[in-house]
Amino acid sequence: MTFKDTAEEWQVTATETPFVGNKTSVRTDDVVMPDGTVVRRDYQVHPGSVAVLALDDVGRVLILSQYRHPVRHKLWEIPAGLLDIPGENPLHAAQRELYEEAHVKAEDWRVLTDVYTTPGGCDEAVRIFLARDLSEADGERFEVSEEEADMELARVPLEELVRGVLAGELHNNCLVVGALSLTAVLAGDGVDSLRPADAPWPARPFEA
């Protein structure tokens, strides 16, 4: 038996947006349940994100440390960022984030995995790319600000990241999913089995 998530949309009898922020908002929907009752569901509306597991030629992953105020931690993460424009090609967004956060470019791109980060309370969808054949980007470094001004960069062996994840030392969602997914890929059918970088993404449709 094949297990596969399926798109489905239950009836919404009323909706409102009690909060609109700079990047996200909060929506309240009245949703009809299978037994006919109507319940209220509050959730964060999110534009979607991309993340990049950048793997160098000696098996190290490029990670960065960034302060995350909601959880009061500096977290080691893989480069990531928002889809700034509705319908934006996620590959272009991922290439931009890798350049802006690490001043790195990559020649080989694959889709590693697609995830909903917190589907019980947020509609954020993230596409995590695998990037290889890395080199320093051309031109001047992107000028960072706010939390990004304090970032620290490192290159860490994939197996060390997996150890940290399983030891409860690394917590960033995209880093955890990306590191474990790549480990499974390398132990299984290999990188060539991954989807191409322009594979369809129903959660955030885009034009090539």
XYZ file of N, CA, C and O in Angstrom:
832
model
N 0.841 -1.197 0.000
C 0.000 0.000 0.000
C 0.875 1.245 0.000
O 1.855 1.327 0.733
N 0.513 2.192 -0.836
C 1.250 3.448 -0.917
C 0.548 4.519 -0.098
O -0.659 4.737 -0.244
N 1.297 5.164 0.776
C 0.744 6.232 1.597
C 1.130 7.568 0.975
O 2.317 7.843 0.765
N 0.114 8.389 0.694
C 0.344 9.651 0.008
C -0.626 10.695 0.530
O -1.842 10.430 0.625
N -0.122 11.877 0.877
C -1.004 12.963 1.308
C -1.907 13.376 0.147
O -1.491 13.366 -1.014
N -3.141 13.730 0.455
C -4.106 14.115 -0.577
C -4.683 15.489 -0.274
O -4.963 15.826 0.882
N -4.860 16.299 -1.309
C -5.466 17.615 -1.142
C -6.952 17.469 -0.824
O -7.650 16.636 -1.408
N -7.419 18.270 0.106
C -8.832 18.242 0.508
C -9.154 19.568 1.187
O -8.310 20.142 1.872
N -10.372 20.064 0.985
C -10.753 21.340 1.577
C -12.167 21.243 2.118
O -13.122 21.067 1.366
N -12.300 21.327 3.439
C -13.613 21.287 4.065
C -14.296 22.652 3.960
O -13.632 23.685 3.829
N -15.603 22.636 4.046
C -16.380 23.863 3.874
C -16.070 24.886 4.967
O -15.995 24.552 6.147
N -15.889 26.139 4.548
C -15.682 27.258 5.464
C -16.895 28.169 5.365
O -17.236 28.657 4.284
N -17.565 28.377 6.501
C -18.790 29.181 6.490
C -18.537 30.651 6.768
O -19.378 31.491 6.452
N -17.404 30.973 7.352
C -17.050 32.369 7.621
C -15.547 32.464 7.809
O -14.906 31.511 8.281
N -14.973 33.600 7.445
C -13.538 33.811 7.616
C -13.250 35.280 7.893
O -13.990 36.157 7.429
N -12.224 35.529 8.673
C -11.792 36.892 8.951
C -10.296 36.884 9.203
O -9.693 35.841 9.471
N -9.692 38.073 9.092
C -8.253 38.215 9.310
C -8.046 39.250 10.403
O -7.951 40.445 10.134
N -7.988 38.789 11.675
C -7.887 39.732 12.785
C -6.537 40.412 12.938
O -6.427 41.413 13.646
N -5.495 39.864 12.277
C -4.168 40.465 12.398
C -3.437 40.353 11.073
O -3.406 39.284 10.451
N -2.825 41.459 10.638
C -1.994 41.463 9.442
C -0.636 42.044 9.821
O -0.551 43.191 10.283
N 0.415 41.252 9.663
C 1.758 41.700 10.010
C 2.571 42.042 8.782
O 2.068 42.065 7.656
N 3.858 42.271 8.991
C 4.748 42.654 7.913
C 4.959 41.527 6.914
O 5.017 41.761 5.700
N 5.057 40.290 7.410
C 5.325 39.151 6.538
C 4.232 38.086 6.574
O 4.066 37.338 5.612
N 3.539 37.991 7.695
C 2.503 36.975 7.838
C 1.252 37.606 8.447
O 1.268 38.760 8.878
N 0.175 36.832 8.481
C -1.066 37.293 9.091
C -1.709 36.142 9.838
O -1.244 35.003 9.782
N -2.789 36.434 10.547
C -3.554 35.409 11.257
C -4.964 35.391 10.682
O -5.591 36.442 10.527
N -5.439 34.213 10.363
C -6.774 34.044 9.810
C -7.620 33.191 10.751
O -7.116 32.251 11.376
N -8.888 33.508 10.835
C -9.839 32.732 11.616
C -10.923 32.213 10.684
O -11.604 32.999 10.014
N -11.056 30.888 10.597
C -12.067 30.259 9.754
C -13.050 29.472 10.613
O -12.656 28.821 11.598
N -14.339 29.514 10.239
C -15.340 28.625 10.797
C -15.483 27.447 9.841
O -15.925 27.613 8.688
N -15.082 26.245 10.303
C -14.959 25.078 9.435
C -15.996 24.022 9.812
O -16.178 23.706 10.993
N -16.673 23.486 8.793
C -17.679 22.444 9.008
C -16.978 21.093 9.168
O -16.241 20.656 8.281
N -17.223 20.436 10.303
C -16.635 19.137 10.592
C -17.457 18.016 9.935
O -18.594 18.228 9.500
N -16.915 16.787 9.856
C -17.652 15.687 9.225
C -19.008 15.399 9.857
O -19.916 14.914 9.175
N -19.182 15.698 11.152
C -20.466 15.441 11.806
C -21.433 16.618 11.680
O -22.509 16.604 12.270
N -21.031 17.652 10.934
C -21.912 18.788 10.710
C -21.704 19.950 11.657
O -22.244 21.038 11.430
N -20.952 19.760 12.720
C -20.684 20.864 13.638
C -19.716 21.849 12.993
O -18.968 21.505 12.083
N -19.741 23.078 13.478
C -18.860 24.117 12.970
C -17.906 24.541 14.090
O -18.355 24.870 15.195
N -16.623 24.497 13.820
C -15.628 24.869 14.824
C -14.757 25.988 14.261
O -14.600 26.140 13.038
N -14.176 26.773 15.144
C -13.329 27.898 14.745
C -11.864 27.468 14.785
O -11.403 26.868 15.755
N -11.158 27.795 13.726
C -9.735 27.467 13.630
C -8.948 28.738 13.324
O -9.206 29.425 12.331
N -7.955 29.039 14.184
C -7.054 30.175 13.988
C -5.715 29.644 13.470
O -5.198 28.650 14.001
N -5.164 30.301 12.467
C -3.866 29.847 11.959
C -3.123 30.993 11.296
O -3.709 31.991 10.858
N -1.805 30.837 11.251
C -0.937 31.823 10.626
C -0.912 31.597 9.117
O -0.744 30.463 8.651
N -1.079 32.666 8.370
C -0.986 32.609 6.906
C 0.424 33.041 6.507
O 0.885 34.119 6.899
N 1.079 32.194 5.740
C 2.509 32.367 5.462
C 2.759 32.295 3.962
O 2.151 31.468 3.270
N 3.660 33.118 3.418
C 3.897 33.094 1.967
C 4.628 31.863 1.464
O 4.643 31.590 0.256
N 5.252 31.105 2.359
C 6.063 29.967 1.949
C 7.536 30.299 2.014
O 7.936 31.469 2.032
N 8.365 29.266 2.060
C 9.798 29.453 2.240
C 10.582 28.449 1.403
O 10.043 27.442 0.932
N 11.859 28.743 1.273
C 12.800 27.795 0.673
C 13.983 27.649 1.622
O 14.272 28.546 2.420
N 14.654 26.512 1.544
C 15.861 26.278 2.328
C 16.844 25.505 1.460
O 16.447 24.815 0.514
N 18.126 25.628 1.791
C 19.169 25.041 0.954
C 20.132 24.226 1.810
O 20.810 24.781 2.685
N 20.188 22.926 1.557
C 21.242 22.111 2.148
C 22.386 22.094 1.135
O 22.313 21.405 0.119
N 23.387 22.924 1.402
C 24.519 23.084 0.490
C 25.637 22.146 0.925
O 26.187 22.289 2.022
N 25.976 21.202 0.065
C 26.946 20.152 0.381
C 28.198 20.360 -0.452
O 28.143 20.399 -1.682
N 29.352 20.501 0.227
C 30.583 20.717 -0.530
C 31.195 19.389 -0.973
O 30.667 18.307 -0.693
N 32.342 19.470 -1.670
C 32.902 18.268 -2.300
C 33.585 17.322 -1.327
O 34.054 16.252 -1.744
N 33.651 17.693 -0.035
C 34.201 16.768 0.963
C 33.144 16.354 1.981
O 33.459 15.885 3.073
N 31.871 16.544 1.632
C 30.785 16.044 2.459
C 30.386 16.921 3.620
O 29.732 16.458 4.552
N 30.773 18.208 3.567
C 30.386 19.119 4.633
C 29.169 19.944 4.205
O 29.033 20.306 3.031
N 28.333 20.272 5.186
C 27.133 21.065 4.951
C 27.373 22.481 5.450
O 27.895 22.688 6.555
N 26.973 23.464 4.663
C 27.108 24.859 5.045
C 25.954 25.226 5.977
O 24.783 25.088 5.619
N 26.282 25.666 7.199
C 25.260 26.054 8.170
C 25.603 27.429 8.737
O 26.722 27.899 8.630
N 24.611 28.057 9.327
C 24.802 29.372 9.927
C 24.031 29.448 11.241
O 23.017 28.782 11.436
N 24.535 30.270 12.137
C 23.915 30.450 13.442
C 23.194 31.786 13.463
O 23.784 32.815 13.118
N 21.919 31.775 13.848
C 21.117 32.991 13.832
C 20.195 33.033 15.051
O 19.619 32.012 15.434
N 20.053 34.221 15.635
C 19.157 34.393 16.781
C 17.712 34.333 16.325
O 17.326 34.996 15.361
N 16.895 33.533 17.035
C 15.470 33.406 16.751
C 14.696 33.801 17.996
O 14.614 33.056 18.979
N 14.138 34.995 17.961
C 13.547 35.565 19.158
C 12.377 34.754 19.731
O 12.286 34.614 20.963
N 11.452 34.222 18.916
C 10.327 33.497 19.513
C 10.739 32.342 20.420
O 10.048 32.043 21.403
N 11.862 31.683 20.115
C 12.294 30.551 20.937
C 13.480 30.896 21.832
O 13.980 30.038 22.573
N 13.943 32.185 21.778
C 15.042 32.649 22.639
C 16.277 31.761 22.521
O 16.864 31.327 23.498
N 16.661 31.494 21.287
C 17.836 30.672 21.012
C 18.586 31.218 19.808
O 17.979 31.806 18.903
N 19.888 30.980 19.790
C 20.648 31.057 18.545
C 20.671 29.637 17.989
O 21.177 28.715 18.639
N 20.137 29.468 16.810
C 20.008 28.147 16.213
C 20.962 28.001 15.033
O 21.126 28.923 14.232
N 21.563 26.830 14.919
C 22.289 26.491 13.703
C 21.274 26.058 12.661
O 20.422 25.202 12.927
N 21.349 26.671 11.487
C 20.356 26.462 10.442
C 21.052 26.285 9.103
O 22.246 26.556 8.968
N 20.302 25.840 8.098
C 20.772 25.914 6.723
C 20.199 27.198 6.116
O 19.190 27.715 6.597
N 20.830 27.766 5.095
C 20.313 29.005 4.501
C 18.852 28.844 4.084
O 18.464 27.816 3.518
N 18.053 29.865 4.370
C 16.614 29.785 4.092
C 16.039 31.189 4.016
O 16.632 32.150 4.509
N 14.867 31.285 3.423
C 14.207 32.578 3.357
C 12.818 32.466 2.766
O 12.395 31.399 2.291
N 12.112 33.581 2.790
C 10.734 33.633 2.328
C 10.651 33.682 0.807
O 11.564 34.154 0.128
N 9.518 33.221 0.302
C 9.148 33.497 -1.081
C 8.571 34.904 -1.085
O 7.439 35.126 -0.677
N 9.356 35.865 -1.524
C 8.982 37.268 -1.400
C 7.868 37.695 -2.343
O 7.132 38.638 -2.071
N 7.743 36.998 -3.473
C 6.786 37.386 -4.505
C 5.839 36.219 -4.767
O 6.287 35.088 -4.977
N 4.520 36.444 -4.759
C 3.578 35.357 -5.075
C 3.904 34.723 -6.425
O 4.112 35.424 -7.419
N 3.984 33.409 -6.460
C 4.306 32.710 -7.689
C 5.774 32.677 -8.035
O 6.161 32.198 -9.113
N 6.627 33.172 -7.137
C 8.066 33.196 -7.398
C 8.603 31.780 -7.581
O 8.223 30.851 -6.864
N 9.506 31.612 -8.541
C 10.149 30.321 -8.747
C 10.991 29.995 -7.512
O 11.910 30.747 -7.172
N 10.706 28.881 -6.822
C 11.432 28.599 -5.578
C 12.930 28.383 -5.782
O 13.719 28.681 -4.886
N 13.337 27.891 -6.949
C 14.763 27.721 -7.200
C 15.463 29.069 -7.215
O 16.542 29.226 -6.633
N 14.855 30.055 -7.859
C 15.456 31.385 -7.891
C 15.570 31.964 -6.478
O 16.570 32.594 -6.126
N 14.531 31.742 -5.670
C 14.563 32.224 -4.293
C 15.660 31.531 -3.499
O 16.372 32.162 -2.705
N 15.834 30.222 -3.707
C 16.873 29.480 -2.995
C 18.257 29.946 -3.398
O 19.154 30.094 -2.556
N 18.458 30.192 -4.677
C 19.754 30.697 -5.139
C 20.046 32.062 -4.537
O 21.187 32.355 -4.155
N 19.017 32.883 -4.424
C 19.184 34.208 -3.816
C 19.581 34.086 -2.351
O 20.483 34.779 -1.871
N 18.921 33.208 -1.618
C 19.216 33.055 -0.188
C 20.617 32.521 0.038
O 21.319 32.955 0.956
N 21.044 31.576 -0.788
C 22.397 31.032 -0.628
C 23.438 32.129 -0.879
O 24.451 32.214 -0.171
N 23.178 32.975 -1.853
C 24.085 34.086 -2.137
C 24.070 35.107 -1.002
O 25.130 35.532 -0.514
N 22.873 35.515 -0.568
C 22.781 36.588 0.423
C 23.315 36.164 1.786
O 23.979 36.941 2.474
N 23.050 34.933 2.190
C 23.428 34.511 3.537
C 24.832 33.924 3.610
O 25.455 33.970 4.668
N 25.322 33.362 2.517
C 26.628 32.686 2.572
C 27.592 33.125 1.489
O 28.755 32.711 1.500
N 27.153 33.967 0.542
C 27.975 34.405 -0.590
C 28.531 33.196 -1.332
O 29.713 33.123 -1.680
N 27.651 32.238 -1.580
C 28.015 30.996 -2.250
C 27.048 30.764 -3.407
O 25.867 31.126 -3.328
N 27.551 30.154 -4.477
C 26.697 29.720 -5.575
C 26.904 28.219 -5.783
O 27.911 27.647 -5.320
N 25.962 27.585 -6.472
C 26.036 26.146 -6.697
C 25.651 25.851 -8.143
O 24.778 26.519 -8.711
N 26.280 24.843 -8.715
C 26.003 24.469 -10.096
C 24.959 23.359 -10.202
O 24.262 23.259 -11.207
N 24.839 22.531 -9.188
C 23.923 21.378 -9.232
C 22.838 21.538 -8.177
O 23.136 21.634 -6.981
N 21.580 21.550 -8.618
C 20.449 21.751 -7.711
C 19.440 20.619 -7.885
O 19.117 20.238 -9.014
N 18.938 20.091 -6.771
C 17.877 19.078 -6.768
C 16.884 19.437 -5.668
O 17.225 20.115 -4.695
N 15.663 18.960 -5.820
C 14.689 19.069 -4.726
C 14.962 17.929 -3.756
O 14.909 16.752 -4.137
N 15.253 18.278 -2.512
C 15.491 17.252 -1.497
C 14.173 16.774 -0.892
O 13.885 15.580 -0.848
N 13.348 17.729 -0.440
C 12.042 17.357 0.107
C 11.173 18.594 0.249
O 11.663 19.726 0.239
N 9.868 18.390 0.356
C 8.885 19.450 0.596
C 8.164 19.147 1.895
O 7.748 17.997 2.126
N 7.993 20.161 2.742
C 7.344 19.930 4.034
C 6.391 21.076 4.375
O 6.562 22.203 3.905
N 5.373 20.760 5.180
C 4.596 21.754 5.910
C 5.191 21.802 7.312
O 5.230 20.786 8.013
N 5.655 22.968 7.741
C 6.398 23.034 8.996
C 5.532 22.777 10.217
O 5.918 22.016 11.105
N 4.382 23.426 10.307
C 3.495 23.270 11.471
C 2.052 23.304 10.998
O 1.334 24.281 11.218
N 1.582 22.254 10.332
C 0.273 22.283 9.687
C -0.911 22.391 10.636
O -2.025 22.674 10.189
N -0.702 22.189 11.930
C -1.787 22.369 12.879
C -2.090 23.823 13.180
O -3.166 24.138 13.712
N -1.155 24.731 12.859
C -1.379 26.125 13.212
C -0.835 27.134 12.229
O -0.917 28.335 12.459
N -0.284 26.653 11.095
C 0.307 27.568 10.117
C 0.292 26.878 8.751
O 0.476 25.657 8.671
N 0.073 27.658 7.688
C 0.042 27.055 6.358
C 1.390 27.151 5.636
O 1.471 26.948 4.427
N 2.471 27.416 6.379
C 3.776 27.535 5.746
C 4.178 26.232 5.056
O 4.124 25.148 5.649
N 4.596 26.340 3.803
C 5.181 25.234 3.058
C 6.626 25.593 2.755
O 6.929 26.730 2.399
N 7.524 24.615 2.896
C 8.939 24.841 2.635
C 9.438 23.816 1.628
O 9.173 22.617 1.772
N 10.156 24.286 0.630
C 10.866 23.388 -0.279
C 12.342 23.438 0.098
O 12.957 24.508 0.110
N 12.896 22.271 0.407
C 14.305 22.164 0.768
C 15.073 21.613 -0.429
O 14.758 20.527 -0.940
N 16.044 22.379 -0.883
C 16.872 21.988 -2.017
C 18.195 21.392 -1.541
O 18.718 21.768 -0.488
N 18.747 20.498 -2.354
C 20.125 20.065 -2.207
C 20.943 20.809 -3.259
O 20.609 20.772 -4.452
N 21.980 21.504 -2.828
C 22.860 22.243 -3.738
C 24.271 21.676 -3.630
O 24.797 21.508 -2.526
N 24.875 21.387 -4.783
C 26.243 20.853 -4.810
C 27.083 21.615 -5.826
O 26.598 22.500 -6.508
N 28.350 21.236 -5.930
C 29.312 21.944 -6.786
C 29.358 23.411 -6.378
O 29.047 24.322 -7.159
N 29.764 23.643 -5.149
C 29.743 24.979 -4.566
C 30.989 25.768 -4.924
O 32.075 25.216 -5.106
N 30.829 27.082 -4.990
C 31.954 27.993 -5.150
C 31.552 29.348 -4.606
O 30.357 29.619 -4.389
N 32.535 30.199 -4.383
C 32.235 31.528 -3.878
C 31.508 32.327 -4.951
O 31.846 32.268 -6.135
N 30.503 33.079 -4.522
C 29.726 33.883 -5.462
C 30.546 35.048 -5.984
O 31.505 35.498 -5.340
N 30.162 35.532 -7.140
C 30.835 36.677 -7.740
C 30.353 37.974 -7.091
O 29.266 38.039 -6.515
N 31.161 39.023 -7.219
C 30.734 40.341 -6.775
C 30.864 40.549 -5.277
O 31.434 39.726 -4.544
N 30.322 41.679 -4.817
C 30.400 42.047 -3.410
C 29.418 41.229 -2.571
O 28.395 40.766 -3.069
N 29.737 41.084 -1.306
C 28.848 40.395 -0.397
C 27.581 41.208 -0.169
O 27.613 42.432 -0.148
N 26.467 40.492 0.023
C 25.201 41.144 0.330
C 25.282 41.780 1.713
O 25.809 41.174 2.657
N 24.785 42.995 1.838
C 24.837 43.698 3.119
C 23.707 43.206 4.022
O 22.528 43.391 3.712
N 24.061 42.576 5.136
C 23.071 42.005 6.042
C 22.736 42.995 7.148
O 23.487 43.932 7.426
N 21.588 42.768 7.808
C 21.150 43.655 8.878
C 20.316 42.863 9.878
O 20.031 41.679 9.670
N 19.939 43.519 10.967
C 19.100 42.925 12.018
C 19.720 41.618 12.506
O 20.919 41.551 12.762
N 18.928 40.542 12.666
C 19.475 39.287 13.194
C 20.596 38.728 12.328
O 21.535 38.091 12.827
N 20.499 38.961 11.019
C 21.493 38.393 10.114
C 22.877 39.025 10.276
O 23.882 38.440 9.873
N 22.937 40.217 10.864
C 24.221 40.887 11.050
C 25.118 40.146 12.039
O 26.330 40.365 12.082
N 24.535 39.261 12.836
C 25.286 38.540 13.868
C 25.523 37.075 13.486
O 25.892 36.269 14.329
N 25.276 36.720 12.240
C 25.379 35.322 11.834
C 26.821 34.825 11.853
O 27.752 35.565 11.556
N 26.966 33.563 12.171
C 28.248 32.859 12.110
C 28.102 31.714 11.120
O 27.107 30.984 11.161
N 29.055 31.546 10.232
C 29.011 30.493 9.219
C 29.972 29.369 9.573
O 31.026 29.595 10.170
N 29.594 28.153 9.175
C 30.470 26.999 9.390
C 30.171 25.946 8.335
O 29.101 25.956 7.721
N 31.123 25.067 8.130
C 30.907 23.891 7.285
C 31.165 22.669 8.151
O 32.256 22.513 8.711
N 30.143 21.812 8.242
C 30.169 20.702 9.199
C 29.866 19.400 8.464
O 28.952 19.351 7.631
N 30.606 18.323 8.753
C 30.306 17.034 8.117
C 28.859 16.614 8.360
O 28.318 16.810 9.456
N 28.229 16.058 7.335
C 26.824 15.645 7.438
C 26.597 14.727 8.626
O 25.622 14.886 9.369
N 27.478 13.786 8.841
C 27.285 12.838 9.940
C 27.326 13.519 11.305
O 26.677 13.075 12.259
N 28.075 14.623 11.427
C 28.117 15.364 12.682
C 26.791 16.080 12.926
O 26.324 16.178 14.066
N 26.173 16.582 11.862
C 24.858 17.193 12.015
C 23.824 16.161 12.448
O 22.990 16.429 13.331
N 23.853 14.998 11.844
C 22.910 13.938 12.225
C 23.100 13.560 13.687
O 22.141 13.379 14.439
N 24.350 13.461 14.114
C 24.615 13.159 15.525
C 23.998 14.223 16.421
O 23.363 13.921 17.428
N 24.189 15.507 16.058
C 23.634 16.586 16.857
C 22.119 16.594 16.888
O 21.504 16.901 17.915
N 21.507 16.255 15.761
C 20.038 16.166 15.712
C 19.541 15.090 16.671
O 18.638 15.319 17.491
N 20.115 13.905 16.595
C 19.649 12.785 17.415
C 20.002 12.967 18.892
O 19.344 12.395 19.764
N 21.008 13.794 19.168
C 21.376 14.075 20.558
C 20.535 15.205 21.159
O 20.701 15.535 22.334
N 19.656 15.813 20.372
C 18.835 16.910 20.874
C 19.588 18.223 20.976
O 19.196 19.108 21.735
N 20.654 18.372 20.182
C 21.480 19.578 20.235
C 21.174 20.557 19.105
O 21.523 21.734 19.189
N 20.564 20.080 18.044
C 20.207 20.894 16.889
C 18.704 20.782 16.675
O 18.162 19.672 16.639
N 18.028 21.937 16.488
C 16.563 21.932 16.534
C 15.873 22.575 15.347
O 14.650 22.455 15.211
N 16.623 23.280 14.496
C 15.975 23.955 13.380
C 15.316 22.952 12.438
O 15.928 21.979 12.007
N 14.053 23.205 12.124
C 13.249 22.264 11.351
C 13.899 21.896 10.021
O 14.034 20.714 9.674
N 14.324 22.903 9.248
C 14.866 22.635 7.920
C 16.200 21.912 7.989
O 16.494 21.051 7.153
N 17.021 22.255 8.981
C 18.283 21.548 9.141
C 18.033 20.081 9.488
O 18.650 19.180 8.907
N 17.120 19.835 10.419
C 16.818 18.462 10.836
C 16.292 17.645 9.658
O 16.796 16.559 9.352
N 15.272 18.165 8.988
C 14.675 17.442 7.871
C 15.684 17.257 6.742
O 15.800 16.180 6.151
N 16.433 18.327 6.441
C 17.387 18.245 5.350
C 18.499 17.241 5.609
O 18.831 16.422 4.742
N 19.086 17.288 6.804
C 20.192 16.384 7.126
C 19.747 14.923 7.130
O 20.428 14.051 6.586
N 18.596 14.648 7.740
C 18.122 13.266 7.797
C 17.685 12.772 6.416
O 17.899 11.605 6.066
N 17.077 13.666 5.622
C 16.658 13.271 4.278
C 17.855 12.939 3.407
O 17.867 11.927 2.685
N 18.884 13.788 3.451
C 20.057 13.521 2.627
C 20.752 12.236 3.070
O 21.231 11.466 2.229
N 20.804 11.994 4.364
C 21.401 10.752 4.862
C 20.661 9.545 4.298
O 21.275 8.557 3.868
N 19.328 9.619 4.264
C 18.530 8.525 3.702
C 18.781 8.368 2.209
O 18.875 7.238 1.697
N 18.911 9.491 1.504
C 19.170 9.444 0.062
C 20.508 8.772 -0.215
O 20.624 7.901 -1.095
N 21.541 9.173 0.513
C 22.877 8.620 0.277
C 22.959 7.137 0.637
O 23.758 6.393 0.054
N 22.128 6.715 1.601
C 22.114 5.306 1.984
C 21.205 4.480 1.079
O 21.233 3.247 1.133
N 20.405 5.166 0.258
C 19.445 4.484 -0.601
C 19.805 4.571 -2.075
O 20.856 4.090 -2.500
N 18.935 5.240 -2.841
C 19.069 5.252 -4.296
C 20.004 6.326 -4.838
O 20.228 6.399 -6.047
N 20.542 7.183 -3.968
C 21.511 8.176 -4.406
C 20.892 9.474 -4.883
O 19.672 9.572 -5.104
N 21.737 10.478 -5.044
C 21.290 11.827 -5.382
C 20.559 11.878 -6.720
O 19.616 12.663 -6.902
N 20.955 11.028 -7.666
C 20.311 11.048 -8.978
C 18.845 10.635 -8.915
O 18.107 10.846 -9.886
N 18.416 10.062 -7.808
C 17.006 9.669 -7.658
C 16.120 10.838 -7.229
O 14.890 10.720 -7.247
N 16.733 11.950 -6.835
C 15.957 13.099 -6.378
C 15.260 13.790 -7.547
O 15.680 13.700 -8.700
N 14.190 14.526 -7.209
C 13.466 15.283 -8.226
C 14.321 16.440 -8.755
O 15.159 16.970 -8.023
N 14.094 16.845 -9.999
C 14.834 17.986 -10.538
C 14.460 19.273 -9.813
O 13.407 19.359 -9.162
N 15.307 20.276 -9.940
C 15.118 21.530 -9.212
C 13.851 22.263 -9.604
O 13.323 23.067 -8.834
N 13.333 21.988 -10.808
C 12.124 22.671 -11.267
C 10.879 21.794 -11.146
O 9.865 22.037 -11.811
N 10.935 20.768 -10.287
C 9.784 19.878 -10.104
C 8.566 20.657 -9.621
O 8.696 21.623 -8.849
N 7.363 20.298 -10.055
C 6.150 21.000 -9.597
C 6.039 20.991 -8.082
O 6.486 20.052 -7.402
N 5.418 22.029 -7.565
C 5.223 22.164 -6.115
C 3.778 22.627 -5.881
O 3.522 23.833 -5.831
N 2.838 21.703 -5.745
C 1.431 22.080 -5.612
C 1.151 23.022 -4.442
O 0.216 23.830 -4.511
N 1.938 22.943 -3.387
C 1.697 23.809 -2.226
C 1.947 25.275 -2.539
O 1.331 26.166 -1.938
N 2.874 25.545 -3.467
C 3.185 26.910 -3.885
C 3.461 26.900 -5.393
O 4.605 26.899 -5.828
N 2.411 26.859 -6.207
C 2.603 26.793 -7.663
C 3.423 27.972 -8.182
O 3.355 29.083 -7.651
N 4.198 27.720 -9.204
C 5.081 28.761 -9.741
C 5.237 28.569 -11.240
O 4.953 27.498 -11.790
N 5.688 29.627 -11.904
C 6.010 29.565 -13.317
C 7.522 29.415 -13.467
O 8.289 29.974 -12.702
N 7.926 28.645 -14.459
C 9.359 28.390 -14.671
C 10.092 29.695 -15.007
O 9.529 30.605 -15.574
